[in-house]
Amino acid sequence: MDKLTQLYIDELAQATHKSLLLQAEVEKLQEENKKLQEDIDKIREENRPLVLDQPAEKTKEKSEAKEVKNV
């Protein structure tokens, strides 16, 4: 095997190794992202009643303000 072929094989082996390391990092980050998204969804679900209650209170305040104006 000549030097050029050996150099090509070495470079290919290094690139393959780096690719595998990067793929492992991507999978790790995807798993972390999935866990964070689950946390976000959980927090949103916990806060949903709070968000739904707020507009109702504002609507009630507007209705009361209209009644005062009409009187």
GROMACS .gro file of C-alpha atoms in nm:
model
   71
    1MET     CA    1   0.000   0.000   0.000
    2ASP     CA    2   0.144   0.335  -0.096
    3LYS     CA    3   0.170   0.636   0.135
    4LEU     CA    4  -0.114   0.826  -0.031
    5THR     CA    5  -0.355   0.537   0.017
    6GLN     CA    6  -0.248   0.496   0.379
    7LEU     CA    7  -0.292   0.870   0.438
    8TYR     CA    8  -0.641   0.852   0.285
    9ILE     CA    9  -0.732   0.554   0.506
   10ASP     CA   10  -0.601   0.733   0.816
   11GLU     CA   11  -0.795   1.050   0.733
   12LEU     CA   12  -1.108   0.847   0.667
   13ALA     CA   13  -1.068   0.664   0.999
   14GLN     CA   14  -1.026   0.995   1.185
   15ALA     CA   15  -1.328   1.146   1.010
   16THR     CA   16  -1.537   0.838   1.088
   17HIS     CA   17  -1.434   0.852   1.453
   18LYS     CA   18  -1.517   1.223   1.474
   19SER     CA   19  -1.850   1.160   1.304
   20LEU     CA   20  -1.937   0.891   1.559
   21LEU     CA   21  -1.843   1.121   1.847
   22LEU     CA   22  -2.057   1.399   1.703
   23GLN     CA   23  -2.349   1.161   1.648
   24ALA     CA   24  -2.326   1.052   2.013
   25GLU     CA   25  -2.328   1.419   2.117
   26VAL     CA   26  -2.632   1.487   1.898
   27GLU     CA   27  -2.818   1.195   2.053
   28LYS     CA   28  -2.728   1.317   2.401
   29LEU     CA   29  -2.853   1.668   2.321
   30GLN     CA   30  -3.171   1.532   2.164
   31GLU     CA   31  -3.243   1.335   2.481
   32GLU     CA   32  -3.176   1.643   2.695
   33ASN     CA   33  -3.401   1.849   2.468
   34LYS     CA   34  -3.677   1.589   2.500
   35LYS     CA   35  -3.656   1.603   2.880
   36LEU     CA   36  -3.662   1.984   2.879
   37GLN     CA   37  -3.962   1.985   2.643
   38GLU     CA   38  -4.144   1.748   2.879
   39ASP     CA   39  -4.066   1.986   3.167
   40ILE     CA   40  -4.197   2.280   2.963
   41ASP     CA   41  -4.515   2.091   2.876
   42LYS     CA   42  -4.564   1.998   3.242
   43ILE     CA   43  -4.522   2.361   3.353
   44ARG     CA   44  -4.761   2.481   3.082
   45GLU     CA   45  -5.018   2.225   3.192
   46GLU     CA   46  -4.980   2.334   3.556
   47ASN     CA   47  -5.020   2.700   3.459
   48ARG     CA   48  -5.305   2.648   3.215
   49PRO     CA   49  -5.577   2.707   3.478
   50LEU     CA   50  -5.407   3.032   3.574
   51VAL     CA   51  -5.403   3.153   3.215
   52LEU     CA   52  -5.763   3.054   3.157
   53ASP     CA   53  -5.880   3.232   3.474
   54GLN     CA   54  -5.720   3.566   3.389
   55PRO     CA   55  -5.926   3.656   3.080
   56ALA     CA   56  -6.245   3.561   3.262
   57GLU     CA   57  -6.164   3.809   3.538
   58LYS     CA   58  -6.091   4.084   3.286
   59THR     CA   59  -6.417   4.013   3.104
   60LYS     CA   60  -6.603   4.030   3.435
   61GLU     CA   61  -6.439   4.364   3.516
   62LYS     CA   62  -6.540   4.501   3.174
   63SER     CA   63  -6.899   4.385   3.226
   64GLU     CA   64  -6.910   4.555   3.565
   65ALA     CA   65  -6.766   4.873   3.415
   66LYS     CA   66  -7.036   4.873   3.145
   67GLU     CA   67  -7.306   4.829   3.410
   68VAL     CA   68  -7.173   5.128   3.602
   69LYS     CA   69  -7.177   5.341   3.285
   70ASN     CA   70  -7.533   5.232   3.204
   71VAL     CA   71  -7.665   5.326   3.548
   0.00000   0.00000   0.00000
